[in-house]
mmCIF file of C-alpha atoms in Angstrom:
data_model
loop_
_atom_site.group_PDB
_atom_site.id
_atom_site.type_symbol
_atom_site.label_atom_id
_atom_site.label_comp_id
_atom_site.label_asym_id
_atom_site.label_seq_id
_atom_site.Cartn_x
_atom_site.Cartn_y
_atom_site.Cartn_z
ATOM 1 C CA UNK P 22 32.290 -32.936 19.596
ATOM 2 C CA UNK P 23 31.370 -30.534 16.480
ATOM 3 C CA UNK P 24 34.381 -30.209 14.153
ATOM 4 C CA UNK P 25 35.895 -26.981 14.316
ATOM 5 C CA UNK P 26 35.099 -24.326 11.747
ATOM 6 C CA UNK P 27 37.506 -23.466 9.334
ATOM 7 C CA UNK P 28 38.470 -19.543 9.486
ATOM 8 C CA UNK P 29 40.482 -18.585 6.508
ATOM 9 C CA UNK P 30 42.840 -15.154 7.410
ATOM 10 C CA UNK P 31 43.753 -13.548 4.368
ATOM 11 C CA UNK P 32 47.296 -12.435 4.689
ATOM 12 C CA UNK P 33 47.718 -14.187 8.030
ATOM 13 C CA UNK P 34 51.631 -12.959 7.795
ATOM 14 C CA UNK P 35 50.731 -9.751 7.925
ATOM 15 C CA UNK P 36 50.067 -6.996 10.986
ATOM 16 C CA UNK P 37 46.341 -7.379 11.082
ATOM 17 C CA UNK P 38 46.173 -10.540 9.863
ATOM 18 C CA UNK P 39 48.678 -11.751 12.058
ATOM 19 C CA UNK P 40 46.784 -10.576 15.457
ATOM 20 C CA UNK P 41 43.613 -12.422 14.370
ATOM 21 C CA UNK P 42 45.335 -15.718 14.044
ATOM 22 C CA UNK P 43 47.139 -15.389 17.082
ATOM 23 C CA UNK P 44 43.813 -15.042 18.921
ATOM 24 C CA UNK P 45 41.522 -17.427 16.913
ATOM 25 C CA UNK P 46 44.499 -20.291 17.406
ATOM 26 C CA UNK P 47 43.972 -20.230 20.618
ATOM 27 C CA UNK P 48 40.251 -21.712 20.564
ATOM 28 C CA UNK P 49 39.875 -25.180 19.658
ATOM 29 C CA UNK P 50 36.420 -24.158 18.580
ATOM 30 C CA UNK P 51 38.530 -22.988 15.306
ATOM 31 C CA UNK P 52 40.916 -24.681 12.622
ATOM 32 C CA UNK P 53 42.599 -21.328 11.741
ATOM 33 C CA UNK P 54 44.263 -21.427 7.741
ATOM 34 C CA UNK P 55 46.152 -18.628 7.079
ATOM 35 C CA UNK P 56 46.707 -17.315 3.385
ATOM 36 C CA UNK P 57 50.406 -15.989 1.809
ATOM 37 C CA UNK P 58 51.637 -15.324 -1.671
ATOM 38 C CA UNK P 59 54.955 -16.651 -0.838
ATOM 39 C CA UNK P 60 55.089 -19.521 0.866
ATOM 40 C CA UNK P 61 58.962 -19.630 1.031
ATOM 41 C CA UNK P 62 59.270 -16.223 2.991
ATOM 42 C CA UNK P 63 60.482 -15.856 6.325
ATOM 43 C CA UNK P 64 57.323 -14.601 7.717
ATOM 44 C CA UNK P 65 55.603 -17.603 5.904
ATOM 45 C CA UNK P 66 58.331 -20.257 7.645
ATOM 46 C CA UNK P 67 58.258 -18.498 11.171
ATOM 47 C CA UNK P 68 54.126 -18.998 11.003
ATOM 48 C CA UNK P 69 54.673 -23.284 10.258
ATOM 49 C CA UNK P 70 57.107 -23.085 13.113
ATOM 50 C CA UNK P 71 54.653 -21.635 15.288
ATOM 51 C CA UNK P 72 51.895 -24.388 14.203
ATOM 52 C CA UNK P 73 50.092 -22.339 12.152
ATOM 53 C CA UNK P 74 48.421 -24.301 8.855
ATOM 54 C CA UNK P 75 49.634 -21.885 6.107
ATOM 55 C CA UNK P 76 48.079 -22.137 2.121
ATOM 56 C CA UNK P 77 49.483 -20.620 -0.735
ATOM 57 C CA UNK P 78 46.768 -18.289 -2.280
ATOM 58 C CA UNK P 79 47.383 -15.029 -4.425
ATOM 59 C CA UNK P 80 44.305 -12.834 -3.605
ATOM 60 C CA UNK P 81 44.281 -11.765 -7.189
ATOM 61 C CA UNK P 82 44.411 -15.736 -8.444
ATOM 62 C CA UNK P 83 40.294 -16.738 -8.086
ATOM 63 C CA UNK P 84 41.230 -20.204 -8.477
ATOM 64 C CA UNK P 85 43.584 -20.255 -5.540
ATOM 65 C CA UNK P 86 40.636 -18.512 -3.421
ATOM 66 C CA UNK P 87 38.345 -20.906 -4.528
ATOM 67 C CA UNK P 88 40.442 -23.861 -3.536
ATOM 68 C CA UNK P 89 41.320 -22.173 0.343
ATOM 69 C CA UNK P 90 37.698 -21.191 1.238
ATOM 70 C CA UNK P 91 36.016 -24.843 0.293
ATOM 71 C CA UNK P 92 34.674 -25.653 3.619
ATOM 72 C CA UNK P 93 35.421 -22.666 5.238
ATOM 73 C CA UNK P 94 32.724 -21.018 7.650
ATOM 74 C CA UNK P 95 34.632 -17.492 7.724
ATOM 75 C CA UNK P 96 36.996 -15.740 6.576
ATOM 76 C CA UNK P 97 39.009 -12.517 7.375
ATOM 77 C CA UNK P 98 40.338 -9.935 4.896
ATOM 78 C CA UNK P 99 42.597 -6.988 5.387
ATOM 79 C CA UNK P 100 44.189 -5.501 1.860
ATOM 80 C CA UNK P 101 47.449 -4.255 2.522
ATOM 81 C CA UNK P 102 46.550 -0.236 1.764
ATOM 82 C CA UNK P 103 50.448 0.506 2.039
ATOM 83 C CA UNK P 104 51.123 -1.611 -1.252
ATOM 84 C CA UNK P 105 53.275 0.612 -3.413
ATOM 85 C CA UNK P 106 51.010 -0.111 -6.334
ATOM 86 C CA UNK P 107 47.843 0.820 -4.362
ATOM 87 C CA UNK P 108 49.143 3.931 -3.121
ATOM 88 C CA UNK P 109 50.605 5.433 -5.674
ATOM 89 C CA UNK P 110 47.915 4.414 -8.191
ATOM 90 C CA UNK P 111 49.578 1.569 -10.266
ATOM 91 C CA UNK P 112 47.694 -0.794 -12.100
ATOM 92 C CA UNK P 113 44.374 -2.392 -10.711
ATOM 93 C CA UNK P 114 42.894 -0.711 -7.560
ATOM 94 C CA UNK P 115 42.668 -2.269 -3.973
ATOM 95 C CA UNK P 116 38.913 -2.372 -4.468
ATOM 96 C CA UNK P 117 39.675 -4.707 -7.705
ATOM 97 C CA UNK P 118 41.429 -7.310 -5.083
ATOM 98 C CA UNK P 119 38.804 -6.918 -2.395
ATOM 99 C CA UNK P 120 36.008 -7.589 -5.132
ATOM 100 C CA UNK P 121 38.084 -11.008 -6.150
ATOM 101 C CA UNK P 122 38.174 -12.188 -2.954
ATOM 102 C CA UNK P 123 34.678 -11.310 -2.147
ATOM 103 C CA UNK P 124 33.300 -13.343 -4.961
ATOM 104 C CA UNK P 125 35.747 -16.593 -4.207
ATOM 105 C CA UNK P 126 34.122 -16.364 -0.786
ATOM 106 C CA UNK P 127 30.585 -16.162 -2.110
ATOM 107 C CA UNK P 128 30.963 -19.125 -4.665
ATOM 108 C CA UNK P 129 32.498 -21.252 -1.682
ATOM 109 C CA UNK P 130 29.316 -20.308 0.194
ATOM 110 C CA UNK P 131 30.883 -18.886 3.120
ATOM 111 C CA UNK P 132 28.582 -17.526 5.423
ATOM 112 C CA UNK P 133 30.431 -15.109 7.013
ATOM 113 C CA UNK P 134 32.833 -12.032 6.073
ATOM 114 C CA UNK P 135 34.938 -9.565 8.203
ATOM 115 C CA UNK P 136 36.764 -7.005 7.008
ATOM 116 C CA UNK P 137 39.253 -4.217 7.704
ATOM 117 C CA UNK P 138 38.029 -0.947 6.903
ATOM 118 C CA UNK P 139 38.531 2.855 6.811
ATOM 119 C CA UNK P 140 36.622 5.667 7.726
ATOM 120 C CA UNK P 141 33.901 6.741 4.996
ATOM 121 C CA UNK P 142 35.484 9.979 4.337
ATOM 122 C CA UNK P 143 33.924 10.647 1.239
ATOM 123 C CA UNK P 144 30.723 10.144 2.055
ATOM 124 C CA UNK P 145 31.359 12.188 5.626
ATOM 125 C CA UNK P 146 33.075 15.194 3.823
ATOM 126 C CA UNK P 147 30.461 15.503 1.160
ATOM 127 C CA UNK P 148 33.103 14.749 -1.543
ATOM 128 C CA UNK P 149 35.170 17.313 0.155
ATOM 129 C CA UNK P 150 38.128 14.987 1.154
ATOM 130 C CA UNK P 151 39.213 11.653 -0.955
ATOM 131 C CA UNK P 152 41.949 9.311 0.215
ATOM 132 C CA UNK P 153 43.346 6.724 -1.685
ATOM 133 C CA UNK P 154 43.368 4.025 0.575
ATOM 134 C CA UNK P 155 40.030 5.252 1.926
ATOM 135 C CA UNK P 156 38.065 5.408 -0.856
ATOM 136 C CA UNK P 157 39.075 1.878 -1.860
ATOM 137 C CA UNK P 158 38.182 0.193 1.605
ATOM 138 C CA UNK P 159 34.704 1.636 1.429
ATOM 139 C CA UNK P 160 34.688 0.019 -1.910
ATOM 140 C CA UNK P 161 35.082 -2.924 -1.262
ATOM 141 C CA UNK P 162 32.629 -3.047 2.234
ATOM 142 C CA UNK P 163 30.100 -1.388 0.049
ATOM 143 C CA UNK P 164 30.552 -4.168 -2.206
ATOM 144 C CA UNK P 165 30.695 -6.577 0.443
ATOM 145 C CA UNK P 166 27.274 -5.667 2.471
ATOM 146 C CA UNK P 167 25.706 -6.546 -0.866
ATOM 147 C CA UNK P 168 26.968 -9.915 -1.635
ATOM 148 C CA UNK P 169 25.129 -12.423 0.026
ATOM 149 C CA UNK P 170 26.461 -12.934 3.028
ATOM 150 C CA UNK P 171 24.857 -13.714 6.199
ATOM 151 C CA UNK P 172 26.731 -11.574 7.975
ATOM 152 C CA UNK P 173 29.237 -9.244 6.715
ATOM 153 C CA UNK P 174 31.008 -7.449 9.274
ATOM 154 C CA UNK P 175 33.528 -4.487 9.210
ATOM 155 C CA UNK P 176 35.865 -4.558 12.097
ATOM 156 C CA UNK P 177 38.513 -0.959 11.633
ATOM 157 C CA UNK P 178 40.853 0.464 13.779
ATOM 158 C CA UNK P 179 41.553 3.755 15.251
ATOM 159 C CA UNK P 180 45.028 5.214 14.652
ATOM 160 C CA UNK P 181 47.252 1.900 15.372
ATOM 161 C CA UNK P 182 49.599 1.885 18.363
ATOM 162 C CA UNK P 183 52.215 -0.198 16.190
ATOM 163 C CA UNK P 184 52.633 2.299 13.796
ATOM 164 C CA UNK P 185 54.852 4.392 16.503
ATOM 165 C CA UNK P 186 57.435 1.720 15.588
ATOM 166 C CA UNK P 187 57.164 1.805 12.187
ATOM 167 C CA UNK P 188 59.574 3.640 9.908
ATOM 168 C CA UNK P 189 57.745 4.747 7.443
ATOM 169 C CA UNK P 190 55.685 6.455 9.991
ATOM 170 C CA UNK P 191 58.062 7.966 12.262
ATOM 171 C CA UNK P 192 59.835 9.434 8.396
ATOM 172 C CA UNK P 193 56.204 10.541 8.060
ATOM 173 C CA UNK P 194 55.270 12.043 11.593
ATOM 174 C CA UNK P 195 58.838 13.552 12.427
ATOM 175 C CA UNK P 196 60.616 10.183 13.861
ATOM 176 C CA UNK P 197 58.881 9.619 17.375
ATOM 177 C CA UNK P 198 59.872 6.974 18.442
ATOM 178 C CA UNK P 199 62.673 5.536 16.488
ATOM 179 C CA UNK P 200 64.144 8.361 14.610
ATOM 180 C CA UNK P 201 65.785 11.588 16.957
ATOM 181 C CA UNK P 202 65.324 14.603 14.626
ATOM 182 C CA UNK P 203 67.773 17.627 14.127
ATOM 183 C CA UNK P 204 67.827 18.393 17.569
ATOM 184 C CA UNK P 205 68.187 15.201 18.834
ATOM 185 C CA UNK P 206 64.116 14.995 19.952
ATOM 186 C CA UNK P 207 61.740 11.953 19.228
ATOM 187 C CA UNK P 208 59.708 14.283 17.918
ATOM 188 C CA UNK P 209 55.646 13.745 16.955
ATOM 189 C CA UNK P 210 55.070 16.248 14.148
ATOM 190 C CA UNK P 211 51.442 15.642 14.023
ATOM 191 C CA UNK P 212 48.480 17.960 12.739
ATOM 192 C CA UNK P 213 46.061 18.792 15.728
ATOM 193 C CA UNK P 214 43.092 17.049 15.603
ATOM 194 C CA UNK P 215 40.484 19.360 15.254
ATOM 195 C CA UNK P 216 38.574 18.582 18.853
ATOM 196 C CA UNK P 217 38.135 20.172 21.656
ATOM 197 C CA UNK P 218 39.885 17.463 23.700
ATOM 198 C CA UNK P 219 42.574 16.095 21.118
ATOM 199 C CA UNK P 220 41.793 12.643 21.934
ATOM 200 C CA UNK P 221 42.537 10.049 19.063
ATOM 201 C CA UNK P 222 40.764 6.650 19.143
ATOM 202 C CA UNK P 223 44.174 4.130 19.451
ATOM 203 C CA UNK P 224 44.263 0.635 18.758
ATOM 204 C CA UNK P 225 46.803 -1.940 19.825
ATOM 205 C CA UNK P 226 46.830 -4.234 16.320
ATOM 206 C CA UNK P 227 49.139 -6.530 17.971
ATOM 207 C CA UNK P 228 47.676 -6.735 21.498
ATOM 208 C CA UNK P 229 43.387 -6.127 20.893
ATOM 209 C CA UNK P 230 42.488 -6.054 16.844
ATOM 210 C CA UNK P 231 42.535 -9.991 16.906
ATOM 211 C CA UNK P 232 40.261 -10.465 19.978
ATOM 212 C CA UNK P 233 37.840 -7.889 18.658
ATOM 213 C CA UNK P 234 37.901 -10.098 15.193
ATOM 214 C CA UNK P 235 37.763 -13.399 17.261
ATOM 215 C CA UNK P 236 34.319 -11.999 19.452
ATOM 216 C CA UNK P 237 32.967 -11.054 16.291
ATOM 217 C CA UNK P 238 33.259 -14.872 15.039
ATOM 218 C CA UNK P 239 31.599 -16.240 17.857
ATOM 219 C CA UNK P 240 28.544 -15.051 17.369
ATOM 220 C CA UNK P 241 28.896 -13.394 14.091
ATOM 221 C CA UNK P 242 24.806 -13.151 13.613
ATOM 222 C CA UNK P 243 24.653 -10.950 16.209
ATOM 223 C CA UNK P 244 26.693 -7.989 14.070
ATOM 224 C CA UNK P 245 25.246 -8.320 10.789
ATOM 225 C CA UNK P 246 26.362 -5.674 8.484
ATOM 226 C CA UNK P 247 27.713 -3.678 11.965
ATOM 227 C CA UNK P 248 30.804 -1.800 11.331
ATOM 228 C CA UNK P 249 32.747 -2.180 14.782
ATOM 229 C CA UNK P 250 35.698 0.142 15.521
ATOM 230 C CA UNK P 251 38.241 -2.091 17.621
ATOM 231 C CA UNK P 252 40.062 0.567 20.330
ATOM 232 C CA UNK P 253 42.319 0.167 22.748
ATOM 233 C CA UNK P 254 42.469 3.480 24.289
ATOM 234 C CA UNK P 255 41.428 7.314 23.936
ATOM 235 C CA UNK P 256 44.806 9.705 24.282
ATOM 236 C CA UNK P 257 45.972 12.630 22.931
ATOM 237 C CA UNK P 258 49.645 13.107 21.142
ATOM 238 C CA UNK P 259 50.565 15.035 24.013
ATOM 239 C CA UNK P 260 49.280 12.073 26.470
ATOM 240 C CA UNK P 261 51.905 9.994 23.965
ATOM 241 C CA UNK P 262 54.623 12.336 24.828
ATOM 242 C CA UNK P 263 54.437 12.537 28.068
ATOM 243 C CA UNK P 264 54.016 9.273 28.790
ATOM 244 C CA UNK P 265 57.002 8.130 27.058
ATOM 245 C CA UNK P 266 59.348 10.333 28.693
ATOM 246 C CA UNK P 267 57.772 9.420 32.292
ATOM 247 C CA UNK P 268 58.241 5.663 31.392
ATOM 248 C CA UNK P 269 62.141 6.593 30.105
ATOM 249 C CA UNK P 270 63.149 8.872 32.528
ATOM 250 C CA UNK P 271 63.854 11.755 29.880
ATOM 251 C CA UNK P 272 62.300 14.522 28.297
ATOM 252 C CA UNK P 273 63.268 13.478 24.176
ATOM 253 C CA UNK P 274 59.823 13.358 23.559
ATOM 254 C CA UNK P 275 57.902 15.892 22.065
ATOM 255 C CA UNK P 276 54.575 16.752 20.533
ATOM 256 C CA UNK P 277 55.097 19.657 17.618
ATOM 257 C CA UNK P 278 51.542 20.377 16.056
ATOM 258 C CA UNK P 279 51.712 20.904 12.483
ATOM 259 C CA UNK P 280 49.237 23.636 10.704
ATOM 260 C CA UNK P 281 51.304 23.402 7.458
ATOM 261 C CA UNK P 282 50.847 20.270 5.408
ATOM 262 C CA UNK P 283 52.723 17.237 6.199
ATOM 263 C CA UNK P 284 55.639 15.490 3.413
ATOM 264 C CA UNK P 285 56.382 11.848 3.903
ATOM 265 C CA UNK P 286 59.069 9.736 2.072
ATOM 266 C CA UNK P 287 57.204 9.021 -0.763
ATOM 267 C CA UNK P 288 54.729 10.717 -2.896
ATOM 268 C CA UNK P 289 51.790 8.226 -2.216
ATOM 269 C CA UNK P 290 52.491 8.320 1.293
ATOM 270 C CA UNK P 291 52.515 12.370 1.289
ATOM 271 C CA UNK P 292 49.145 12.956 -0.426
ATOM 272 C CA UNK P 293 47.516 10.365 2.205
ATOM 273 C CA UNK P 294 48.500 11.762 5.374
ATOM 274 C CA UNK P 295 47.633 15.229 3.987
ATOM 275 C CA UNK P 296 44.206 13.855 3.354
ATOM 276 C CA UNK P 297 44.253 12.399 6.457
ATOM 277 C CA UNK P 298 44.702 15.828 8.286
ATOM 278 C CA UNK P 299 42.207 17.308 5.818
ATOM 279 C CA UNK P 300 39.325 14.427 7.072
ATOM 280 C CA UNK P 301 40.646 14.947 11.220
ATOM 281 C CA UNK P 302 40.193 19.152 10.241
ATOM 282 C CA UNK P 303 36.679 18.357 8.438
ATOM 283 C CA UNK P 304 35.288 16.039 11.279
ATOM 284 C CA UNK P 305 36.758 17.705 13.929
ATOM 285 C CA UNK P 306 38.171 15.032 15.066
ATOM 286 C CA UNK P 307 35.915 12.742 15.382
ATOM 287 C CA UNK P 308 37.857 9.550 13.565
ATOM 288 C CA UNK P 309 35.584 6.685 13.451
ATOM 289 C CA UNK P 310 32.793 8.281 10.750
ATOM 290 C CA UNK P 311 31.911 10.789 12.749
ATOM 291 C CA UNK P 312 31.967 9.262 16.260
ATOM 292 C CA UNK P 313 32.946 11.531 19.672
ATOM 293 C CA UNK P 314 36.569 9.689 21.042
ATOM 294 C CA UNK P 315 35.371 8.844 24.798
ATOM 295 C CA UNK P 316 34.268 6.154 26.833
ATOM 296 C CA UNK P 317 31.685 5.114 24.777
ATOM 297 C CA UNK P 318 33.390 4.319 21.711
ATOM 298 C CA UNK P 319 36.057 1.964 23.671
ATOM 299 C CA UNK P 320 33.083 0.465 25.613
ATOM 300 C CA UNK P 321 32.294 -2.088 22.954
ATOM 301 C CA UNK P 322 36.157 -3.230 22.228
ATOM 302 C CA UNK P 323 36.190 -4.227 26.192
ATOM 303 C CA UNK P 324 33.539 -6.393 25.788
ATOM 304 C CA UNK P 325 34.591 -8.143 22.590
ATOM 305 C CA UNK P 326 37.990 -8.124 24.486
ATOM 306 C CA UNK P 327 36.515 -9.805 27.700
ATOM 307 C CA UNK P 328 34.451 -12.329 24.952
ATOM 308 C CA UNK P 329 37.423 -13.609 23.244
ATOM 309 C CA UNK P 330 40.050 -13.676 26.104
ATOM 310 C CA UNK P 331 37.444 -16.089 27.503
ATOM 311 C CA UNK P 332 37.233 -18.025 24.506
ATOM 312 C CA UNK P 333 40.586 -18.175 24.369
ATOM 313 C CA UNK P 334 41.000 -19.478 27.493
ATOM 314 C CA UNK P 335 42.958 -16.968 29.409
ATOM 315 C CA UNK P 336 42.070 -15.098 32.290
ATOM 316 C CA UNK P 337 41.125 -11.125 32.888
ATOM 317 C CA UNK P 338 42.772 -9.216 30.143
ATOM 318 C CA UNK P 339 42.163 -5.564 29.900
ATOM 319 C CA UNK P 340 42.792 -3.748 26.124
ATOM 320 C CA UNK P 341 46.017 -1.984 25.805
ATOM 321 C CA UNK P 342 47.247 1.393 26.459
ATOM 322 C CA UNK P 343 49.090 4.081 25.199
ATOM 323 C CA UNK P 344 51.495 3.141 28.586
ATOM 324 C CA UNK P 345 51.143 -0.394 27.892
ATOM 325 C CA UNK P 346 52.796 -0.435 24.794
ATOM 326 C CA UNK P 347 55.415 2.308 25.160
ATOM 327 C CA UNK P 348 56.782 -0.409 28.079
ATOM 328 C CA UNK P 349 56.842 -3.081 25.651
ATOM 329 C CA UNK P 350 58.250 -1.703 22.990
ATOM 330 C CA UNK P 351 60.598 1.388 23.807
ATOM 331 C CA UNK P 352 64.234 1.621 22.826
ATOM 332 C CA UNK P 353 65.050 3.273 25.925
ATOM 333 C CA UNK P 354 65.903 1.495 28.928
ATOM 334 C CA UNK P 355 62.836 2.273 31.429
ATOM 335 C CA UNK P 356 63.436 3.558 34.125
ATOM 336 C CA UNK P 357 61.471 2.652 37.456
ATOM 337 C CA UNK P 358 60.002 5.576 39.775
ATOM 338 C CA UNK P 359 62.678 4.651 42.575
ATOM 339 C CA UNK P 360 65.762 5.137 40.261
ATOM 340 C CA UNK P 361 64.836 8.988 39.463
ATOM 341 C CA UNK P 362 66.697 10.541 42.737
#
């Protein structure tokens, strides 16, 4: 039997990082090592308890790179856009990191490279619309087709499910679905999207990013230089609404569209989801650089879902929904059909 090849997942610990491990553990075909800057953290210890291999490696220390990705046939990168320093312009940019890393990989001779990426908004908007976090991921993909790869590969989300139960989020889109408002609502404060249907292109990071990674590492050849938008499910913030207060039994759930521009908790945080509503209003929509939110844009992530859940080992899985997730992770007690008399 072939040895199994050694995946390195920068920032395993993390969100994105975290879903990819979970699904590439589960194939023997892999030896998954994750990467953390502290190795003492309680993310870090929960991940050895789970039987994950975990390496200290700063992604701005080359020598620690260099050390993780000897051997390694892959690895996965996702910079952590929502570092204070990156978003409110402090110090070295998040392209600087992605470049570091990039390099490591290349002197290791890794042959292959996935990345989490952003829409090109610059280069869609003609210069009209620039977002931090944006602008920086593009950097470092742009840098990354370039490198010497064999195949590098970006792999984005749509608008992530998770962030619904995310503080920061909810402070920034008016609370749903954590945070009741003046009026007591869960409230999505939300810009309109620009299209004629108001679908957004969601993606369950927890339940479907990872399996779209893991497919992608199977037969990475096959996606050279492909930029691959992983998503769950086409819904509107209406559809989000709704369905939460069908699965509660309530109506505290509401969609408010927003024409005025949007504050968050911190300044960073403000001038990106303004410039995220200014790249929705300049595309019309259409999220994923430029591409119409239907059928065909999800048709891809349920076959690199059906690939990997095979791999894997499991049996059918489907890629998550909007109702889906609301089940699994609402604070309010659902309620089933037969209990609304």
């Amino acid at each position: 039997m072939a040895s199994p090849k050694k995946i390195v997942v920068i920032g395993g610990t993390g969100m994105f990082g975290g879903s990819v491990a979970r699904s590439l553990k589960d194939n023997p075909e892999f030896e998954v090592v994750l990467t953390t800057r502290d190795a003492n953290s309680t993310k870090a210890r929960e991940c050895r308890e789970q039987g994950y291999l975990l390496v200290k490696a700063d992604s701005w220390n080359a020598a620690e790179l260099d050390l993780v990705f000897t051997g390694a046939y892959g690895v996965f990168l996702n910079t952590d856009s929502d570092d204070p320093n990156f978003k409110n312009e402090v110090g070295l940019p998040e392209s600087a990191m992605g470049k570091i890393v990039i390099d490591a990989a290349i002197r290791q001779n890794v042959k292959y490279f996935v990345f989490s990426g952003l829409p090109q908004s610059n280069r869609l908007t003609n210069g009209e619309v620039s977002i931090v976090s944006f602008d920086n991921k593009n950097a470092i993909a742009n840098y990354g087709r370039k490198a010497g790869f064999e195949a590098f590969i970006e792999v984005n989300s749509g608008w992530a499910m998770d962030i619904l139960f995310m503080e920061t989020y909810a402070n920034a889109f008016g609370g749903f679905a954590t945070i009741p408002d003046s009026e007591g609502f869960l409230s999505l404060k939300v810009f309109p999207m620009s299209n004629d249907t108001g679908l957004i292109p969601w993606t369950s990071v927890r339940d479907d990013y990872g399996d779209a990674v893991h497919a992608v590492f199977l037969e990475p050849s096959k996606y050279v230089n492909r930029i691959i938008w992983a998503v769950s499910e086409a819904a509107s913030f209406q559809d989000v609404a709704d369905t939460y207060n069908r699965l509660t039994g309530t109506q505290v759930a509401r969609f408010v569209p927003q024409t005025e521009p949007l504050k968050a908790s911190t300044p960073g945080k403000t001038k990106e989801v303004n410039g995220l509503r200014n790249y929705c209003h300049y595309m019309q929509g259409k999220y994923c650089n430029n591409q119409v939110t239907d059928n065909r844009l999800l048709g891809e992530m349920r076959e690199l879902k059906a690939l990997a859940t095979k791999a894997r080992g499991k049996g059918h899985a489907s890629t998550q929904s909007i109702d889906g997730f609301l089940r699994d992770n609402a604070t309010v007690k659902l309620q089933s059909p037969m209990s609304k008399t």
